[in-house]
Short mmCIF file of C-alpha atoms and ligand atoms in Angstrom, two decimals:
data_model
loop_
_atom_site.label_atom_id
_atom_site.label_comp_id
_atom_site.label_asym_id
_atom_site.label_seq_id
_atom_site.Cartn_x
_atom_site.Cartn_y
_atom_site.Cartn_z
CA MET A 1 179.53 116.82 148.24
CA LEU A 2 178.60 116.70 151.99
CA TYR A 3 175.26 115.30 151.32
CA LEU A 4 176.76 112.70 149.41
CA THR A 5 179.39 111.89 152.01
CA ILE A 6 176.80 111.66 154.87
CA LEU A 7 174.77 109.34 152.42
CA LEU A 8 177.63 107.12 151.88
CA LEU A 9 178.55 107.04 155.55
CA LEU A 10 174.80 106.13 156.29
CA LEU A 11 174.79 103.52 153.51
CA THR A 12 178.16 102.02 154.82
CA PHE A 13 176.82 101.92 158.32
CA ILE A 14 173.72 100.31 157.54
CA CYS A 15 175.40 97.99 155.52
CA LEU A 16 177.94 96.96 158.31
CA TYR A 17 174.78 96.88 160.83
CA CYS A 18 173.36 94.13 158.34
CA LEU A 19 176.37 92.10 158.49
CA TYR A 20 176.82 92.36 162.20
CA ASP A 21 172.87 91.57 162.60
CA CYS A 22 173.20 88.55 160.72
CA VAL A 23 176.27 87.06 162.61
CA LYS A 24 175.19 84.79 165.25
CA PRO A 25 177.16 84.78 168.88
CA LYS A 26 180.10 82.29 169.20
CA ASN A 27 178.72 79.22 170.27
CA TYR A 28 175.15 80.17 170.00
CA PRO A 29 173.07 76.91 169.67
CA PRO A 30 172.30 75.58 166.21
CA GLY A 31 169.40 76.84 164.32
CA PRO A 32 168.59 78.58 160.75
CA ALA A 33 170.36 81.26 159.34
CA TRP A 34 169.53 84.99 160.41
CA LEU A 35 168.46 87.86 158.31
CA PRO A 36 169.14 91.33 159.25
CA PHE A 37 166.52 92.91 161.45
CA LEU A 38 164.23 89.75 161.04
CA GLY A 39 166.60 86.90 162.39
CA CYS A 40 164.92 83.80 161.20
CA LEU A 41 161.36 85.02 161.54
CA ILE A 42 160.33 84.71 157.69
CA LYS A 43 161.20 80.91 157.99
CA PHE A 44 159.47 80.60 161.37
CA MET A 45 156.64 82.26 160.20
CA ARG A 46 156.19 80.19 156.89
CA LEU A 47 156.84 76.99 159.23
CA ARG A 48 153.93 78.38 161.16
CA SER A 49 151.47 78.62 158.58
CA LYS A 50 152.40 75.05 157.45
CA CYS A 51 152.32 73.31 160.66
CA GLY A 52 149.61 75.32 162.29
CA TYR A 53 150.82 75.39 165.70
CA ILE A 54 154.15 77.20 167.05
CA TYR A 55 154.99 73.97 169.12
CA LEU A 56 155.25 72.11 166.07
CA VAL A 57 157.48 74.71 164.37
CA VAL A 58 159.88 74.37 166.90
CA GLN A 59 159.58 70.59 167.06
CA GLU A 60 160.31 70.34 163.49
CA LEU A 61 163.19 72.67 163.78
CA ALA A 62 164.36 70.70 166.65
CA ARG A 63 164.25 67.49 164.41
CA ILE A 64 166.81 69.40 162.22
CA TYR A 65 169.04 71.40 164.61
CA GLY A 66 168.93 69.28 168.01
CA PRO A 67 167.30 69.51 171.33
CA ILE A 68 169.25 73.00 172.30
CA LEU A 69 167.52 75.19 169.49
CA GLY A 70 169.12 78.54 168.64
CA LEU A 71 166.59 81.18 167.14
CA LYS A 72 166.40 84.66 166.78
CA LEU A 73 162.96 86.23 165.97
CA GLY A 74 162.90 90.14 164.86
CA ASN A 75 165.41 91.32 167.60
CA GLN A 76 164.67 88.61 170.07
CA LYS A 77 167.01 85.53 170.95
CA VAL A 78 165.19 82.36 171.49
CA VAL A 79 166.34 78.91 172.84
CA VAL A 80 163.91 76.05 172.94
CA ILE A 81 164.89 73.10 174.94
CA SER A 82 163.08 69.87 174.16
CA THR A 83 163.44 66.12 175.63
CA HIS A 84 162.76 65.00 178.94
CA ASP A 85 166.20 64.96 180.53
CA LEU A 86 167.43 68.00 179.16
CA VAL A 87 164.18 70.07 180.08
CA LYS A 88 164.74 68.70 183.57
CA LYS A 89 168.10 69.48 183.75
CA VAL A 90 167.90 73.21 182.17
CA ILE A 91 164.56 74.45 184.10
CA LEU A 92 166.03 73.58 187.41
CA ARG A 93 169.00 75.71 187.05
CA GLU A 94 168.82 79.39 188.68
CA GLU A 95 170.11 80.99 185.75
CA PHE A 96 167.36 80.20 183.49
CA ASN A 97 164.32 81.22 185.81
CA GLY A 98 164.06 84.76 184.77
CA ARG A 99 161.14 86.00 182.92
CA PRO A 100 161.41 88.10 179.36
CA ASP A 101 161.03 91.70 179.72
CA GLY A 102 160.20 94.13 176.98
CA PHE A 103 157.33 96.19 175.61
CA PHE A 104 154.79 93.12 175.17
CA PHE A 105 155.48 91.68 178.74
CA ARG A 106 154.93 94.95 180.19
CA VAL A 107 151.74 96.63 178.16
CA ARG A 108 149.57 94.43 180.72
CA SER A 109 151.27 96.13 183.78
CA PHE A 110 151.23 99.74 182.94
CA GLY A 111 154.61 99.70 181.17
CA LYS A 112 156.22 98.43 184.57
CA ARG A 113 157.20 95.01 185.90
CA LYS A 114 154.35 94.06 188.28
CA GLY A 115 152.56 91.13 189.53
CA ILE A 116 154.18 87.42 189.84
CA LEU A 117 153.96 86.11 186.17
CA PHE A 118 156.49 88.19 184.40
CA THR A 119 158.48 89.57 187.16
CA GLU A 120 161.84 88.73 188.61
CA ASP A 121 163.71 89.50 191.82
CA ASN A 122 162.54 91.29 194.90
CA THR A 123 159.06 92.11 193.25
CA TRP A 124 158.79 88.40 192.29
CA THR A 125 159.92 87.11 195.61
CA GLN A 126 157.34 88.89 197.67
CA CYS A 127 154.77 88.35 195.53
CA ARG A 128 155.10 84.86 195.26
CA ARG A 129 155.68 84.38 199.11
CA PHE A 130 152.68 86.69 199.67
CA THR A 131 150.61 84.70 197.35
CA THR A 132 151.45 81.32 198.57
CA ARG A 133 151.04 82.43 202.21
CA HIS A 134 147.57 83.91 201.88
CA LEU A 135 146.20 81.30 199.32
CA ARG A 136 146.79 79.07 201.95
CA MET A 137 145.41 81.12 204.77
CA PHE A 138 142.28 81.88 202.95
CA GLY A 139 141.74 78.21 201.93
CA LEU A 140 144.06 76.39 199.60
CA GLY A 141 144.57 72.87 200.18
CA GLN A 142 142.50 73.24 203.36
CA THR A 143 138.83 72.12 204.26
CA LEU A 144 137.55 75.87 203.27
CA MET A 145 138.73 75.05 199.44
CA LYS A 146 137.55 71.66 199.42
CA ASP A 147 133.94 72.79 200.77
CA GLN A 148 133.82 75.54 198.05
CA LEU A 149 134.16 72.95 195.37
CA VAL A 150 131.38 70.81 197.00
CA ILE A 151 129.44 74.11 196.52
CA GLU A 152 130.72 74.79 192.74
CA ALA A 153 130.30 71.25 191.69
CA ARG A 154 126.72 71.37 192.76
CA GLU A 155 126.03 74.46 191.27
CA LEU A 156 127.68 73.14 187.95
CA VAL A 157 125.51 70.20 187.90
CA ASP A 158 122.36 72.20 188.52
CA HIS A 159 123.28 74.64 185.76
CA LEU A 160 124.10 71.52 183.43
CA GLN A 161 120.70 70.04 184.25
CA LYS A 162 118.84 73.22 183.45
CA LEU A 163 120.92 73.63 180.26
CA SER A 164 120.66 69.95 179.27
CA GLU A 165 116.62 70.33 179.18
CA HIS A 166 116.96 72.81 176.26
CA GLY A 167 119.15 70.48 174.05
CA PRO A 168 122.67 69.91 173.79
CA VAL A 169 125.15 71.84 175.92
CA LEU A 170 127.93 74.12 174.30
CA MET A 171 131.05 72.63 176.43
CA HIS A 172 133.90 74.71 175.65
CA THR A 173 133.42 77.32 178.17
CA ILE A 174 131.23 75.81 180.40
CA PHE A 175 133.22 75.40 183.55
CA ASP A 176 134.61 78.92 183.20
CA ILE A 177 132.38 80.06 186.40
CA ALA A 178 132.79 77.18 188.59
CA VAL A 179 136.81 77.31 188.17
CA LEU A 180 136.90 81.24 188.72
CA ASN A 181 134.73 80.95 191.67
CA ALA A 182 136.61 78.22 193.62
CA LEU A 183 139.63 80.52 193.11
CA TRP A 184 137.77 84.07 193.43
CA PHE A 185 136.50 83.01 196.67
CA MET A 186 140.30 83.22 198.18
CA ILE A 187 141.21 86.12 196.57
CA ALA A 188 137.92 88.23 196.70
CA GLY A 189 135.72 86.60 199.41
CA HIS A 190 132.94 85.73 196.89
CA ARG A 191 131.64 83.65 194.12
CA PHE A 192 129.84 84.74 190.95
CA ASP A 193 126.13 83.51 189.61
CA TYR A 194 125.96 81.88 186.46
CA GLU A 195 123.73 84.72 185.36
CA ASP A 196 126.16 87.36 185.98
CA GLN A 197 126.51 89.00 182.74
CA LYS A 198 129.50 91.17 183.91
CA VAL A 199 131.62 88.37 184.48
CA GLN A 200 130.61 86.69 181.53
CA GLU A 201 131.85 89.44 179.37
CA VAL A 202 135.09 89.36 181.08
CA LEU A 203 135.37 85.50 180.54
CA VAL A 204 134.87 85.87 176.95
CA VAL A 205 137.73 88.29 176.56
CA VAL A 206 139.88 86.27 178.91
CA HIS A 207 139.33 83.38 176.01
CA ASP A 208 140.12 85.80 173.35
CA VAL A 209 143.20 87.28 175.01
CA PHE A 210 144.73 83.43 175.20
CA ARG A 211 144.29 83.03 171.28
CA LEU A 212 145.45 86.80 170.67
CA MET A 213 148.93 86.00 172.40
CA ASP A 214 151.61 83.41 171.92
CA PRO A 215 154.42 82.46 174.30
CA LEU A 216 157.11 84.56 172.24
CA GLY A 217 154.63 87.65 172.73
CA GLY A 218 153.96 87.60 168.80
CA VAL A 219 154.70 90.46 166.50
CA MET A 220 154.41 92.83 169.25
CA SER A 221 157.16 91.39 171.29
CA GLN A 222 159.72 90.71 168.19
CA MET A 223 158.74 94.15 166.56
CA PRO A 224 157.13 96.78 169.00
CA PHE A 225 157.27 99.65 166.72
CA LEU A 226 154.36 97.91 164.54
CA ARG A 227 151.91 99.08 167.21
CA PHE A 228 152.49 102.44 165.82
CA VAL A 229 152.66 101.44 161.97
CA ILE A 230 149.72 99.05 161.96
CA PRO A 231 147.97 99.34 165.67
CA GLU A 232 144.91 97.34 164.22
CA GLN A 233 146.77 94.47 162.28
CA SER A 234 149.47 94.06 164.62
CA GLY A 235 146.85 93.06 167.37
CA TYR A 236 147.72 95.88 169.46
CA ASN A 237 144.36 97.74 169.50
CA GLU A 238 142.60 94.48 170.60
CA LEU A 239 145.24 93.51 173.29
CA MET A 240 144.57 97.06 175.02
CA ARG A 241 140.68 96.68 174.67
CA ILE A 242 140.76 93.38 176.37
CA HIS A 243 143.22 94.80 178.77
CA LYS A 244 141.11 97.78 179.53
CA LYS A 245 138.12 95.53 179.82
CA ILE A 246 139.78 93.06 182.52
CA TRP A 247 141.62 95.79 184.45
CA GLY A 248 137.95 97.70 184.83
CA PHE A 249 136.58 94.37 186.12
CA LEU A 250 139.63 94.08 188.77
CA ASP A 251 139.44 97.65 189.61
CA GLU A 252 135.98 97.41 190.71
CA GLU A 253 136.71 94.11 192.84
CA ILE A 254 139.49 96.16 194.73
CA LYS A 255 137.06 99.35 195.17
CA MET A 256 134.70 97.07 196.82
CA HIS A 257 137.50 96.07 199.41
CA GLU A 258 138.63 99.67 199.52
CA ASN A 259 135.14 100.73 200.62
CA GLU A 260 134.86 98.35 203.26
CA PRO A 261 138.34 98.02 204.79
CA SER A 262 139.10 95.50 207.41
CA ASP A 263 141.96 95.09 209.91
CA ASN A 264 141.19 91.45 209.97
CA PRO A 265 141.54 90.36 206.45
CA ARG A 266 138.77 88.07 204.82
CA ASP A 267 140.46 87.28 201.46
CA LEU A 268 143.86 87.96 199.62
CA ILE A 269 142.84 91.38 198.53
CA ASP A 270 141.91 92.45 202.00
CA ALA A 271 145.40 91.06 203.22
CA PHE A 272 147.01 93.11 200.65
CA LEU A 273 145.42 96.50 201.05
CA LEU A 274 146.20 95.86 204.69
CA GLU A 275 150.06 95.34 203.83
CA MET A 276 149.73 98.35 201.68
CA SER A 277 148.28 100.60 204.28
CA ASN A 278 151.15 99.11 207.05
CA LYS A 279 153.58 99.84 204.63
CA SER A 280 152.77 103.48 203.21
CA GLY A 281 155.56 105.78 203.49
CA ASP A 282 158.17 103.05 202.76
CA GLU A 283 159.56 103.69 199.16
CA ASP A 284 160.73 100.43 198.47
CA THR A 285 157.53 98.53 199.15
CA ILE A 286 156.04 96.24 196.69
CA PHE A 287 152.88 96.78 198.27
CA ASP A 288 151.05 99.41 195.89
CA ARG A 289 147.76 99.45 194.08
CA GLU A 290 149.13 98.86 190.70
CA ASN A 291 150.96 95.88 192.04
CA LEU A 292 147.81 94.37 193.69
CA MET A 293 145.94 94.93 190.44
CA ILE A 294 148.51 93.11 188.01
CA LEU A 295 148.69 90.29 190.99
CA CYS A 296 145.14 89.78 190.90
CA LEU A 297 145.27 89.74 186.63
CA ASP A 298 147.91 87.25 186.86
CA LEU A 299 146.28 84.81 189.31
CA PHE A 300 142.81 85.74 187.50
CA LEU A 301 144.42 84.61 184.26
CA ALA A 302 146.82 81.91 184.98
CA GLY A 303 144.20 80.18 187.27
CA SER A 304 141.02 80.29 185.21
CA LYS A 305 141.96 79.33 181.89
CA THR A 306 144.41 76.58 182.09
CA THR A 307 141.74 74.60 184.43
CA THR A 308 139.04 75.52 182.38
CA ASP A 309 140.40 74.17 179.12
CA THR A 310 141.73 71.12 180.78
CA LEU A 311 138.24 70.29 181.78
CA ALA A 312 136.75 71.35 178.77
CA THR A 313 139.40 69.01 176.88
CA THR A 314 138.80 66.23 179.41
CA PHE A 315 135.23 65.90 178.47
CA LEU A 316 136.45 65.94 174.76
CA PHE A 317 138.28 62.84 175.22
CA LEU A 318 135.64 61.25 176.89
CA SER A 319 133.03 61.89 174.33
CA VAL A 320 135.71 60.46 172.08
CA HIS A 321 136.33 57.41 174.24
CA PRO A 322 132.85 56.60 175.57
CA GLU A 323 134.08 53.02 176.89
CA TRP A 324 136.08 55.31 179.81
CA LEU A 325 132.58 56.94 180.59
CA LYS A 326 131.14 53.60 181.64
CA LEU A 327 134.44 52.54 183.49
CA LEU A 328 134.57 55.55 185.27
CA GLN A 329 131.01 55.69 186.06
CA ILE A 330 131.10 52.04 187.28
CA GLU A 331 134.02 52.87 189.67
CA LEU A 332 132.21 56.08 191.09
CA ASP A 333 128.96 54.12 191.64
CA GLY A 334 131.14 51.13 193.35
CA VAL A 335 132.85 53.83 195.48
CA VAL A 336 130.28 56.89 195.97
CA GLY A 337 126.89 54.92 195.42
CA ARG A 338 124.21 56.67 193.81
CA SER A 339 122.59 58.59 196.77
CA ARG A 340 125.51 61.29 197.48
CA ALA A 341 127.82 63.06 195.37
CA PRO A 342 131.53 62.37 195.24
CA VAL A 343 133.77 64.39 197.19
CA GLU A 344 137.68 64.62 197.69
CA THR A 345 138.31 62.31 200.35
CA ASP A 346 136.80 59.43 197.73
CA LEU A 347 139.86 59.91 195.62
CA PRO A 348 142.19 57.45 196.89
CA TYR A 349 139.48 54.97 196.60
CA LEU A 350 139.31 55.82 192.82
CA PRO A 351 142.40 54.90 190.91
CA MET A 352 140.92 54.65 187.35
CA THR A 353 139.50 58.18 187.72
CA GLU A 354 142.88 59.58 189.00
CA ALA A 355 144.62 57.73 186.09
CA PHE A 356 142.23 58.93 183.69
CA LEU A 357 142.75 62.60 184.83
CA ALA A 358 146.85 62.14 185.02
CA GLU A 359 146.66 60.64 181.39
CA VAL A 360 144.73 63.72 180.05
CA GLN A 361 147.21 65.89 181.55
CA ARG A 362 150.07 64.18 179.83
CA TYR A 363 148.39 63.94 176.54
CA LEU A 364 146.61 66.94 176.34
CA ILE A 365 148.47 69.85 174.45
CA LEU A 366 147.45 72.60 176.88
CA ALA A 367 150.59 74.86 177.22
CA PRO A 368 153.22 72.61 175.25
CA LEU A 369 155.82 75.19 175.82
CA GLY A 370 155.03 76.57 179.09
CA VAL A 371 155.79 80.24 180.11
CA PRO A 372 158.74 81.78 178.81
CA HIS A 373 161.51 81.98 180.79
CA ARG A 374 164.66 84.07 180.51
CA ALA A 375 168.46 83.68 180.79
CA THR A 376 169.47 86.16 183.60
CA LYS A 377 173.34 85.83 182.63
CA ASP A 378 175.38 84.40 179.92
CA VAL A 379 175.25 80.77 180.53
CA PHE A 380 177.15 77.84 178.96
CA LEU A 381 174.63 74.93 178.42
CA ASP A 382 176.83 71.75 177.19
CA GLU A 383 179.27 73.32 174.35
CA TYR A 384 176.73 76.07 173.76
CA LEU A 385 176.51 79.72 174.89
CA ILE A 386 173.26 80.93 175.90
CA PRO A 387 173.84 85.15 176.00
CA LYS A 388 172.02 87.11 178.86
CA ASP A 389 168.21 88.16 178.23
CA THR A 390 167.87 84.85 175.73
CA ILE A 391 163.84 83.82 176.08
CA MET A 392 164.06 80.01 177.06
CA LEU A 393 161.31 78.10 175.95
CA PHE A 394 160.63 74.60 177.37
CA ASP A 395 158.98 72.02 175.14
CA PHE A 396 156.60 70.04 177.67
CA HIS A 397 155.17 68.50 174.76
CA SER A 398 158.51 66.71 173.85
CA VAL A 399 158.74 65.84 177.78
CA HIS A 400 155.26 64.33 177.69
CA ASN A 401 155.90 62.38 174.32
CA ASP A 402 159.56 61.12 175.16
CA ASN A 403 159.83 57.52 173.85
CA THR A 404 162.58 56.69 176.35
CA TYR A 405 159.97 57.16 179.26
CA TRP A 406 156.56 56.70 177.60
CA GLU A 407 155.67 53.70 175.43
CA GLU A 408 153.82 54.53 172.82
CA PRO A 409 153.24 58.18 173.96
CA ASP A 410 151.13 59.38 171.02
CA VAL A 411 148.26 56.73 172.39
CA PHE A 412 145.80 57.83 174.83
CA ARG A 413 146.27 55.33 177.29
CA PRO A 414 145.07 55.91 181.40
CA GLN A 415 146.21 52.34 182.01
CA ARG A 416 149.63 53.59 181.89
CA PHE A 417 149.13 55.23 185.17
CA LEU A 418 147.80 52.16 186.82
CA ASP A 419 150.09 49.12 188.66
CA GLU A 420 149.25 45.44 188.42
CA GLN A 421 147.00 45.69 191.26
CA GLY A 422 145.04 48.31 189.55
CA GLN A 423 146.07 50.87 191.86
CA PHE A 424 146.93 54.41 190.88
CA ARG A 425 150.76 55.03 189.95
CA ARG A 426 152.30 58.38 190.22
CA ASN A 427 154.71 59.10 187.55
CA ASN A 428 156.86 61.95 187.85
CA ASN A 429 158.07 62.19 183.94
CA SER A 430 154.78 64.01 183.57
CA LEU A 431 155.09 67.67 184.46
CA PRO A 432 151.97 69.50 183.68
CA PHE A 433 152.69 72.26 186.32
CA GLY A 434 156.24 72.59 185.52
CA LEU A 435 159.21 72.29 187.53
CA GLY A 436 161.78 74.40 189.81
CA LYS A 437 161.25 77.70 191.33
CA ARG A 438 158.70 78.94 188.99
CA ARG A 439 156.41 75.70 189.50
CA CYS A 440 152.53 76.76 189.42
CA PRO A 441 151.60 77.78 192.85
CA GLY A 442 148.31 76.79 192.18
CA GLU A 443 148.53 73.25 191.57
CA LEU A 444 146.64 72.23 194.85
CA LEU A 445 143.76 74.24 193.62
CA ALA A 446 143.90 72.91 190.09
CA ARG A 447 143.99 69.28 190.96
CA SER A 448 141.10 69.51 193.39
CA SER A 449 138.94 71.61 191.01
CA LEU A 450 139.77 68.98 188.32
CA PHE A 451 138.74 66.08 190.55
CA MET A 452 135.69 67.75 191.88
CA LEU A 453 134.36 69.21 188.96
CA PHE A 454 134.86 66.26 186.55
CA THR A 455 133.84 63.40 188.87
CA ASN A 456 130.63 65.40 189.70
CA VAL A 457 129.42 65.77 186.06
CA VAL A 458 130.42 61.89 185.41
CA HIS A 459 128.54 61.06 188.14
CA TYR A 460 125.35 62.64 187.13
CA PHE A 461 125.18 62.71 183.58
CA ASN A 462 125.49 60.38 180.66
CA MET A 463 126.87 61.97 177.49
CA GLU A 464 127.35 61.88 173.85
CA ILE A 465 128.26 63.85 171.02
CA ALA A 466 125.68 66.05 169.70
CA ALA A 467 125.56 64.47 166.04
CA GLU A 468 123.37 67.54 164.55
CA TYR A 469 126.75 69.86 165.25
CA GLY A 470 128.71 67.23 163.47
CA GLU A 471 132.06 65.49 164.77
CA PRO A 472 133.87 67.59 167.40
CA ASP A 473 137.26 69.29 166.22
CA LEU A 474 139.97 67.79 168.21
CA ASN A 475 142.33 70.21 166.82
CA ALA A 476 142.58 73.37 169.57
CA TYR A 477 143.20 76.90 168.57
CA ASP A 478 146.85 78.18 169.05
CA GLY A 479 147.88 80.65 171.35
CA PHE A 480 149.67 81.49 174.46
CA THR A 481 147.77 78.04 175.64
CA LEU A 482 145.81 75.75 173.20
CA SER A 483 142.16 76.41 173.50
CA PRO A 484 139.75 73.82 172.74
CA LYS A 485 137.39 74.55 169.82
CA PRO A 486 133.39 74.75 170.52
CA TYR A 487 131.66 71.29 170.91
CA TYR A 488 128.27 70.37 172.13
CA LEU A 489 127.37 67.38 174.16
CA LYS A 490 123.89 65.74 174.75
CA LEU A 491 123.73 65.19 178.26
CA THR A 492 121.18 62.94 180.18
CA ARG A 493 120.56 62.63 183.85
CA ARG A 494 121.60 59.35 185.41
CA SER A 495 118.80 58.11 187.79
CA ASP A 496 119.63 57.87 191.38
C1 LIG B 501 145.27 72.72 185.17
C2 LIG B 501 145.55 73.84 185.56
C3 LIG B 501 146.80 74.57 185.66
C4 LIG B 501 148.04 74.00 184.82
C5 LIG B 501 148.07 72.80 183.82
C6 LIG B 501 149.12 75.15 185.07
C7 LIG B 501 150.76 74.81 184.67
C8 LIG B 501 151.34 76.05 184.91
C9 LIG B 501 152.82 76.03 184.52
C10 LIG B 501 153.06 74.86 183.48
C11 LIG B 501 153.40 77.19 184.75
C12 LIG B 501 154.50 77.70 184.38
C13 LIG B 501 155.74 77.28 185.16
C14 LIG B 501 157.09 77.77 184.87
O1 LIG B 501 157.18 78.81 184.19
O2 LIG B 501 158.12 77.21 184.43
C15 LIG B 501 152.35 77.88 185.90
C16 LIG B 501 152.70 78.94 186.44
C17 LIG B 501 151.61 79.66 186.80
N1 LIG B 501 150.38 79.17 187.49
FE1 LIG B 501 149.45 77.42 187.03
N2 LIG B 501 148.71 75.78 186.16
C18 LIG B 501 147.25 75.57 186.64
C19 LIG B 501 146.37 76.43 187.38
C20 LIG B 501 146.86 77.31 187.99
C21 LIG B 501 145.79 77.80 188.82
C22 LIG B 501 144.74 77.32 189.44
C23 LIG B 501 146.70 79.03 189.42
C24 LIG B 501 146.16 79.94 190.56
C25 LIG B 501 146.51 79.92 191.71
C26 LIG B 501 147.93 79.19 188.80
C27 LIG B 501 148.69 80.12 189.08
C28 LIG B 501 150.15 80.21 188.43
C29 LIG B 501 150.88 81.42 188.50
C30 LIG B 501 150.77 82.57 189.49
C31 LIG B 501 152.03 80.86 187.81
C32 LIG B 501 153.48 81.61 187.50
C33 LIG B 501 154.47 81.25 188.57
C34 LIG B 501 155.59 81.95 188.54
O3 LIG B 501 156.02 82.66 187.56
O4 LIG B 501 156.37 82.19 189.85
N3 LIG B 501 147.76 78.15 187.91
N4 LIG B 501 151.15 77.31 185.79
#
């Protein structure tokens, strides 16, 4: 009898919990109905297999429920903001500039909140200040960075020359080393050779990890217990394997600095180690070795994959718009001439090139939902209540395709960034680097790397799709960012 009563009580409790779990908070933004434990995960997954991409799922739902879309995926409340005006309005509000917490967002940082990308408050403020100050100190936006990019552009051109002599070149990861080197020079004070096996292996897993994750953290964020039940199928084992590889690589880079300590820091790692030793004994310091490791991880991931994929996609667009290749080469020949390589000071005289790169960044679907934010308290947004800890996603794809601001947004048209005199016309409605206090701190480096590596390759090579490998697939892989699929180009050196 006692057992029966306990069983009945248990069942009643479960039923009540299920009922409670389906009820949306009062004034929660509109969205699909919730099931107990799952929220609207089943509908979301079904749409994902139909649409293929997470950003298309949220756009399909936003069409039905509106630009402030309320979801619950597993135990996680998620609100997606779309359209240009709303995104700009909401992302600038302090209360929406936290970062999500939880198993998935901590697994990469030893179960703690470390680094710059997924931290808040004191850790984030100090890490961000330290990073921007020291990236500047070691070259960001300065002659040092520009000189380094001249070297990287030359090395890239030489590397492509060698590869192209053996047939079509596999392009989707070809910019990895050049892009990483421009950043690593400031962080660790050295560059990698194209033949460096160790860094190549790490770069392969960097591509893997971006495809394995999504901006919502995937199933491991919504149902973290699954890692115990199905560690292989949930992706947990793979995620750990990848992280161990990157941690190992970063650990060696830091050890190299620890073995040669310097009171006169040569790079960001040196400066962090010096800060650690100055603050040793201070219990509240954020300057500890784990934080250094995760800061390097954040910069390594955020700083390499984004620029690499933008470049790879830029050349993909160029290969399907050969008329632009000719136009850009004519512009470069007129300004730079055939006897030297393009350098950053040429930029103001190359409006068409600048417009082409600006249109790529608008049109390209690189991080359509950006990096997830978190509501740090209960907030009213218009008539809706967004509860504390809700994950906030900003649909940057909708910003870049908003009909109110862009004429025929689905057409690739660099001319929209040129004025009547053919001069470059900036347009602040394009937000490839985000907005507000979380705005990308690597923008200067990214813009210079894109310009230098792009113009040098265009200046020295003609290119066409390698027909023997078929037409390139323009549909990228889904993931934390969208990654271009492998494609081959036939490169031929232009005469000097
Ligand atoms: C084409 C290249 C790049 C693009 C399109 C890009 C874009 C973005 C975007 C959209 C964000 C998120 C802003 C938000 O959360 O609202 C971001 C954050 C970030 N980016 Fe970049 N980025 C690029 C290159 C770089 C580079 C080269 C670095 C290296 C220094 C970098 C480091 C970071 C970091 C550390 C954050 C996190 C900032 C924070 O949470 O405070 N990014 N980036």
